Each structure stands twice: as C-alpha cells, then as structure tokens.
C-alpha cells in the first residue's frame, strides 16, 4: 500500500484503526455477556442480549481479520502469514504480538461455540465462555504494549474506560448467588385405601 505525505504507510494506519475498533467491540461483547450472566437488566431481555453479544463478537472478529490482513501489507514490519497466525513468530515484538494472535484464536473459538451450544450442553458452553476473560485481558495488554497509540496517559484512560464496566460486572457476578433451578412439582402419590372402608365386591361374569 502507498505511503501518506507524513511518511506513515496506509496499511499501518488501517491496522492500528482496525485493532482499536476490534478491542472496543470486544469490550462491548464481554460487557453484554456479563449483563446477560448477572441478569442486571432482567430476564426478559436475555434473548436480545444474547443476540447482540454474538453479533458484536463476530463484528469484532471481522475487525481483527482486517487488522491482520493490513499487517501483511505493511512495508516496514514485514509480517508474513506465520507471524499473523502463529503466536511467537512475529519479527517485531514477538511476545506482545503473540498475545494478540492468541486473542484472535480465542475469539474465533468463542464465536463458533454458539453453533455447538446444543451439542456440548449449556453448562459446558458457559464454562467455555470463561475464556472471554482471557481474550479481553490479552487484547488489552496487546494494545497497551504493542503500538504507540496507547502510551502514557492515553493508555491509562483507555484501560480504565475498558476495565471499569468489566470489573464491576465481574464482581457483581461473583458476589450475587445464582438462583436455584426450579424443580418440577411431582404429583402427590395416590392415597392408600382406608382399612375401615369395606371392600367393594368384585363383579364376576357368568
């Protein structure tokens, strides 16, 4: 891709913008998932929250894909397919970039898990979604340590805005006990005949 008058490659600008948007969407998706889990907005909005949670997670994943593709065209970093897909193979800041690569794979696993929800069961699906905390943490660390957009005060403000709702809802989820599942009411057993009542004669066909 061409280079702007400022000397910055267009691919690098696209990669930076796509990465920031991807993290913002991931933060919203995690927040919606916690709102769904804590039931702060009531049980009636659970279906709508689940749909928004899944849609925004896929949108974030699309921006991650754009982020990775743009890095392939950056003439200064010289990223190849292995650097974008395999953690630890990047020629520039391999540890920080590896955190972003792992985040992308975790997001893909979470996004595709919605189709396997019925197969693996609700309980395992919920346990699998604990990986969203790892994805969010790695993505935040990747953003703060890899690029130059979140350095100093800007990085602190960015991290605080992203962390506050996630931490608050996480503590609320931990401290609030989940309601016990409703048990089906069993029909009462049939009453045993009283010994005082005379037994009815049995009709015999002749």
mmCIF file of C-alpha atoms in Angstrom:
data_model
loop_
_atom_site.group_PDB
_atom_site.id
_atom_site.type_symbol
_atom_site.label_atom_id
_atom_site.label_comp_id
_atom_site.label_asym_id
_atom_site.label_seq_id
_atom_site.Cartn_x
_atom_site.Cartn_y
_atom_site.Cartn_z
ATOM 1 C CA UNK A 1 0.000 0.000 0.000
ATOM 2 C CA UNK A 2 1.055 3.572 -0.603
ATOM 3 C CA UNK A 3 2.646 5.902 1.939
ATOM 4 C CA UNK A 4 0.977 9.121 3.038
ATOM 5 C CA UNK A 5 2.672 12.515 2.915
ATOM 6 C CA UNK A 6 3.535 12.080 6.599
ATOM 7 C CA UNK A 7 5.629 9.022 5.768
ATOM 8 C CA UNK A 8 3.283 6.566 7.510
ATOM 9 C CA UNK A 9 2.154 3.572 5.407
ATOM 10 C CA UNK A 10 -1.593 3.339 4.818
ATOM 11 C CA UNK A 11 -1.535 -0.330 5.828
ATOM 12 C CA UNK A 12 -0.146 0.589 9.245
ATOM 13 C CA UNK A 13 -2.888 3.169 9.777
ATOM 14 C CA UNK A 14 -5.551 0.652 8.766
ATOM 15 C CA UNK A 15 -4.058 -1.959 11.083
ATOM 16 C CA UNK A 16 -3.995 0.458 14.026
ATOM 17 C CA UNK A 17 -7.555 1.665 13.435
ATOM 18 C CA UNK A 18 -8.910 -1.861 12.953
ATOM 19 C CA UNK A 19 -7.167 -3.050 16.111
ATOM 20 C CA UNK A 20 -8.635 -0.270 18.244
ATOM 21 C CA UNK A 21 -12.133 -0.835 16.841
ATOM 22 C CA UNK A 22 -11.781 -4.593 17.379
ATOM 23 C CA UNK A 23 -10.876 -4.092 21.026
ATOM 24 C CA UNK A 24 -13.746 -1.657 21.541
ATOM 25 C CA UNK A 25 -16.210 -4.154 20.083
ATOM 26 C CA UNK A 26 -14.700 -6.967 22.156
ATOM 27 C CA UNK A 27 -15.172 -4.869 25.298
ATOM 28 C CA UNK A 28 -18.825 -4.313 24.413
ATOM 29 C CA UNK A 29 -19.311 -8.027 23.705
ATOM 30 C CA UNK A 30 -17.786 -9.023 27.052
ATOM 31 C CA UNK A 31 -19.896 -6.414 28.850
ATOM 32 C CA UNK A 32 -23.064 -7.711 27.209
ATOM 33 C CA UNK A 33 -22.142 -11.252 28.177
ATOM 34 C CA UNK A 34 -21.726 -10.198 31.802
ATOM 35 C CA UNK A 35 -25.016 -8.311 31.708
ATOM 36 C CA UNK A 36 -26.623 -11.495 30.450
ATOM 37 C CA UNK A 37 -24.972 -13.588 33.159
ATOM 38 C CA UNK A 38 -25.746 -11.228 36.038
ATOM 39 C CA UNK A 39 -29.297 -10.537 34.801
ATOM 40 C CA UNK A 40 -28.974 -6.887 35.806
ATOM 41 C CA UNK A 41 -31.421 -5.851 33.092
ATOM 42 C CA UNK A 42 -33.929 -8.566 33.955
ATOM 43 C CA UNK A 43 -34.611 -12.000 32.490
ATOM 44 C CA UNK A 44 -36.899 -10.670 29.733
ATOM 45 C CA UNK A 45 -34.005 -9.109 27.821
ATOM 46 C CA UNK A 46 -31.860 -12.225 27.896
ATOM 47 C CA UNK A 47 -32.597 -13.290 24.327
ATOM 48 C CA UNK A 48 -31.891 -9.838 22.905
ATOM 49 C CA UNK A 49 -28.652 -9.534 24.892
ATOM 50 C CA UNK A 50 -27.512 -12.920 23.656
ATOM 51 C CA UNK A 51 -28.107 -11.930 20.021
ATOM 52 C CA UNK A 52 -26.270 -8.631 20.434
ATOM 53 C CA UNK A 53 -23.453 -10.408 22.285
ATOM 54 C CA UNK A 54 -22.969 -12.869 19.443
ATOM 55 C CA UNK A 55 -23.301 -10.278 16.666
ATOM 56 C CA UNK A 56 -20.836 -7.825 18.195
ATOM 57 C CA UNK A 57 -18.366 -10.628 18.892
ATOM 58 C CA UNK A 58 -18.431 -11.575 15.202
ATOM 59 C CA UNK A 59 -18.054 -7.906 14.227
ATOM 60 C CA UNK A 60 -15.014 -7.650 16.492
ATOM 61 C CA UNK A 61 -13.570 -10.785 14.917
ATOM 62 C CA UNK A 62 -14.010 -9.266 11.451
ATOM 63 C CA UNK A 63 -12.048 -6.201 12.539
ATOM 64 C CA UNK A 64 -9.344 -8.495 13.915
ATOM 65 C CA UNK A 65 -9.146 -10.142 10.499
ATOM 66 C CA UNK A 66 -8.798 -6.717 8.863
ATOM 67 C CA UNK A 67 -6.122 -5.868 11.417
ATOM 68 C CA UNK A 68 -4.135 -8.957 10.484
ATOM 69 C CA UNK A 69 -4.559 -8.539 6.709
ATOM 70 C CA UNK A 70 -3.419 -4.920 6.895
ATOM 71 C CA UNK A 71 -0.262 -6.001 8.719
ATOM 72 C CA UNK A 72 0.571 -8.314 5.822
ATOM 73 C CA UNK A 73 0.752 -5.271 3.502
ATOM 74 C CA UNK A 74 2.780 -3.090 5.844
ATOM 75 C CA UNK A 75 6.147 -2.425 4.099
ATOM 76 C CA UNK A 76 8.009 -1.701 7.343
ATOM 77 C CA UNK A 77 7.102 -4.592 9.654
ATOM 78 C CA UNK A 78 7.381 -7.355 7.024
ATOM 79 C CA UNK A 79 4.788 -9.601 8.636
ATOM 80 C CA UNK A 80 4.073 -12.916 6.971
ATOM 81 C CA UNK A 81 1.204 -15.362 7.389
ATOM 82 C CA UNK A 82 3.020 -17.223 10.158
ATOM 83 C CA UNK A 83 3.514 -14.008 12.129
ATOM 84 C CA UNK A 84 -0.207 -13.286 11.930
ATOM 85 C CA UNK A 85 -1.415 -16.822 12.632
ATOM 86 C CA UNK A 86 1.190 -18.460 14.876
ATOM 87 C CA UNK A 87 1.999 -16.946 18.295
ATOM 88 C CA UNK A 88 5.651 -16.062 18.861
ATOM 89 C CA UNK A 89 6.744 -15.982 15.206
ATOM 90 C CA UNK A 90 6.447 -12.228 14.611
ATOM 91 C CA UNK A 91 9.738 -10.480 13.797
ATOM 92 C CA UNK A 92 8.715 -7.377 15.794
ATOM 93 C CA UNK A 93 7.812 -7.524 19.497
ATOM 94 C CA UNK A 94 7.006 -11.257 19.334
ATOM 95 C CA UNK A 95 5.622 -11.560 22.877
ATOM 96 C CA UNK A 96 3.183 -8.644 22.565
ATOM 97 C CA UNK A 97 2.103 -9.722 19.096
ATOM 98 C CA UNK A 98 1.651 -13.293 20.348
ATOM 99 C CA UNK A 99 -0.882 -12.000 22.872
ATOM 100 C CA UNK A 100 -2.890 -10.538 20.003
ATOM 101 C CA UNK A 101 -2.697 -13.754 17.989
ATOM 102 C CA UNK A 102 -3.882 -15.844 20.941
ATOM 103 C CA UNK A 103 -6.708 -13.354 21.469
ATOM 104 C CA UNK A 104 -7.822 -13.810 17.867
ATOM 105 C CA UNK A 105 -7.921 -17.604 18.195
ATOM 106 C CA UNK A 106 -9.837 -17.389 21.468
ATOM 107 C CA UNK A 107 -12.362 -15.038 19.884
ATOM 108 C CA UNK A 108 -12.819 -17.424 16.956
ATOM 109 C CA UNK A 109 -13.396 -20.311 19.356
ATOM 110 C CA UNK A 110 -15.978 -18.302 21.325
ATOM 111 C CA UNK A 111 -17.774 -17.083 18.213
ATOM 112 C CA UNK A 112 -18.082 -20.568 16.709
ATOM 113 C CA UNK A 113 -19.150 -22.088 20.035
ATOM 114 C CA UNK A 114 -22.654 -20.679 19.591
ATOM 115 C CA UNK A 115 -23.341 -23.240 16.865
ATOM 116 C CA UNK A 116 -22.107 -26.067 19.088
ATOM 117 C CA UNK A 117 -24.094 -24.918 22.097
ATOM 118 C CA UNK A 118 -26.715 -27.643 21.867
ATOM 119 C CA UNK A 119 -24.154 -30.365 21.250
ATOM 120 C CA UNK A 120 -21.881 -29.581 24.180
ATOM 121 C CA UNK A 121 -24.655 -28.544 26.555
ATOM 122 C CA UNK A 122 -25.449 -25.316 28.356
ATOM 123 C CA UNK A 123 -23.124 -25.992 31.285
ATOM 124 C CA UNK A 124 -20.031 -26.697 29.179
ATOM 125 C CA UNK A 125 -20.866 -23.773 26.916
ATOM 126 C CA UNK A 126 -20.866 -21.447 29.938
ATOM 127 C CA UNK A 127 -17.584 -22.890 31.159
ATOM 128 C CA UNK A 128 -16.084 -22.376 27.705
ATOM 129 C CA UNK A 129 -17.048 -18.714 27.838
ATOM 130 C CA UNK A 130 -14.711 -18.138 30.768
ATOM 131 C CA UNK A 131 -12.093 -17.851 28.024
ATOM 132 C CA UNK A 132 -13.581 -14.445 27.201
ATOM 133 C CA UNK A 133 -11.823 -13.047 30.283
ATOM 134 C CA UNK A 134 -8.504 -14.307 28.936
ATOM 135 C CA UNK A 135 -9.245 -12.865 25.491
ATOM 136 C CA UNK A 136 -10.150 -9.482 26.959
ATOM 137 C CA UNK A 137 -7.068 -9.353 29.203
ATOM 138 C CA UNK A 138 -4.674 -10.390 26.432
ATOM 139 C CA UNK A 139 -6.238 -7.936 23.995
ATOM 140 C CA UNK A 140 -5.860 -5.073 26.467
ATOM 141 C CA UNK A 141 -2.235 -5.963 27.160
ATOM 142 C CA UNK A 142 -1.579 -6.318 23.422
ATOM 143 C CA UNK A 143 -2.988 -2.860 22.767
ATOM 144 C CA UNK A 144 -1.038 -1.221 25.570
ATOM 145 C CA UNK A 145 2.327 -2.799 24.771
ATOM 146 C CA UNK A 146 2.415 -3.235 21.005
ATOM 147 C CA UNK A 147 1.537 0.061 19.345
ATOM 148 C CA UNK A 148 2.200 3.702 20.068
ATOM 149 C CA UNK A 149 -1.429 4.855 20.280
ATOM 150 C CA UNK A 150 -1.920 3.924 23.939
ATOM 151 C CA UNK A 151 1.225 5.245 25.542
ATOM 152 C CA UNK A 152 1.219 7.251 28.773
ATOM 153 C CA UNK A 153 -1.940 8.976 29.947
ATOM 154 C CA UNK A 154 -3.948 7.950 26.914
ATOM 155 C CA UNK A 155 -3.260 4.310 27.647
ATOM 156 C CA UNK A 156 -4.287 4.671 31.278
ATOM 157 C CA UNK A 157 -7.554 6.375 30.350
ATOM 158 C CA UNK A 158 -8.242 3.789 27.660
ATOM 159 C CA UNK A 159 -7.587 0.923 30.062
ATOM 160 C CA UNK A 160 -9.739 2.473 32.796
ATOM 161 C CA UNK A 161 -12.707 3.017 30.478
ATOM 162 C CA UNK A 162 -12.489 -0.582 29.257
ATOM 163 C CA UNK A 163 -11.836 -2.185 32.632
ATOM 164 C CA UNK A 164 -14.370 -0.444 34.859
ATOM 165 C CA UNK A 165 -17.593 -1.976 33.478
ATOM 166 C CA UNK A 166 -15.996 -5.405 33.048
ATOM 167 C CA UNK A 167 -14.568 -5.467 36.582
ATOM 168 C CA UNK A 168 -17.770 -4.144 38.147
ATOM 169 C CA UNK A 169 -19.965 -6.722 36.428
ATOM 170 C CA UNK A 170 -17.458 -9.486 37.179
ATOM 171 C CA UNK A 171 -17.501 -8.749 40.907
ATOM 172 C CA UNK A 172 -21.284 -8.479 40.768
ATOM 173 C CA UNK A 173 -21.439 -11.881 39.092
ATOM 174 C CA UNK A 174 -19.189 -13.408 41.771
ATOM 175 C CA UNK A 175 -20.976 -11.856 44.746
ATOM 176 C CA UNK A 176 -24.533 -12.411 43.510
ATOM 177 C CA UNK A 177 -25.684 -16.012 44.015
ATOM 178 C CA UNK A 178 -27.389 -17.606 41.053
ATOM 179 C CA UNK A 179 -30.988 -18.648 41.638
ATOM 180 C CA UNK A 180 -31.511 -22.346 42.146
ATOM 181 C CA UNK A 181 -33.082 -24.126 39.185
ATOM 182 C CA UNK A 182 -36.778 -24.661 39.508
ATOM 183 C CA UNK A 183 -37.746 -28.243 40.184
ATOM 184 C CA UNK A 184 -40.772 -29.749 38.628
ATOM 185 C CA UNK A 185 -43.572 -30.373 41.074
ATOM 186 C CA UNK A 186 -44.219 -34.073 41.391
ATOM 187 C CA UNK A 187 -47.867 -35.155 41.564
ATOM 188 C CA UNK A 188 -48.868 -36.370 45.036
ATOM 189 C CA UNK A 189 -48.947 -40.165 45.445
ATOM 190 C CA UNK A 190 -52.395 -41.756 45.350
ATOM 191 C CA UNK A 191 -53.969 -42.091 48.759
ATOM 192 C CA UNK A 192 -54.000 -45.597 50.178
ATOM 193 C CA UNK A 193 -57.481 -47.055 50.849
ATOM 194 C CA UNK A 194 -58.582 -46.881 54.461
ATOM 195 C CA UNK A 195 -58.818 -50.098 56.371
ATOM 196 C CA UNK A 196 -62.212 -49.080 57.804
ATOM 197 C CA UNK A 197 -63.795 -48.818 54.391
ATOM 198 C CA UNK A 198 -65.491 -52.037 53.257
ATOM 199 C CA UNK A 199 -64.025 -53.548 50.148
ATOM 200 C CA UNK A 200 -66.199 -53.335 47.098
ATOM 201 C CA UNK A 201 -67.474 -56.649 45.735
ATOM 202 C CA UNK A 202 -65.909 -57.717 42.507
ATOM 203 C CA UNK A 203 -68.311 -58.376 39.697
ATOM 204 C CA UNK A 204 -67.951 -61.827 38.231
ATOM 205 C CA UNK A 205 -69.160 -62.511 34.722
ATOM 206 C CA UNK A 206 -71.297 -65.643 34.404
#
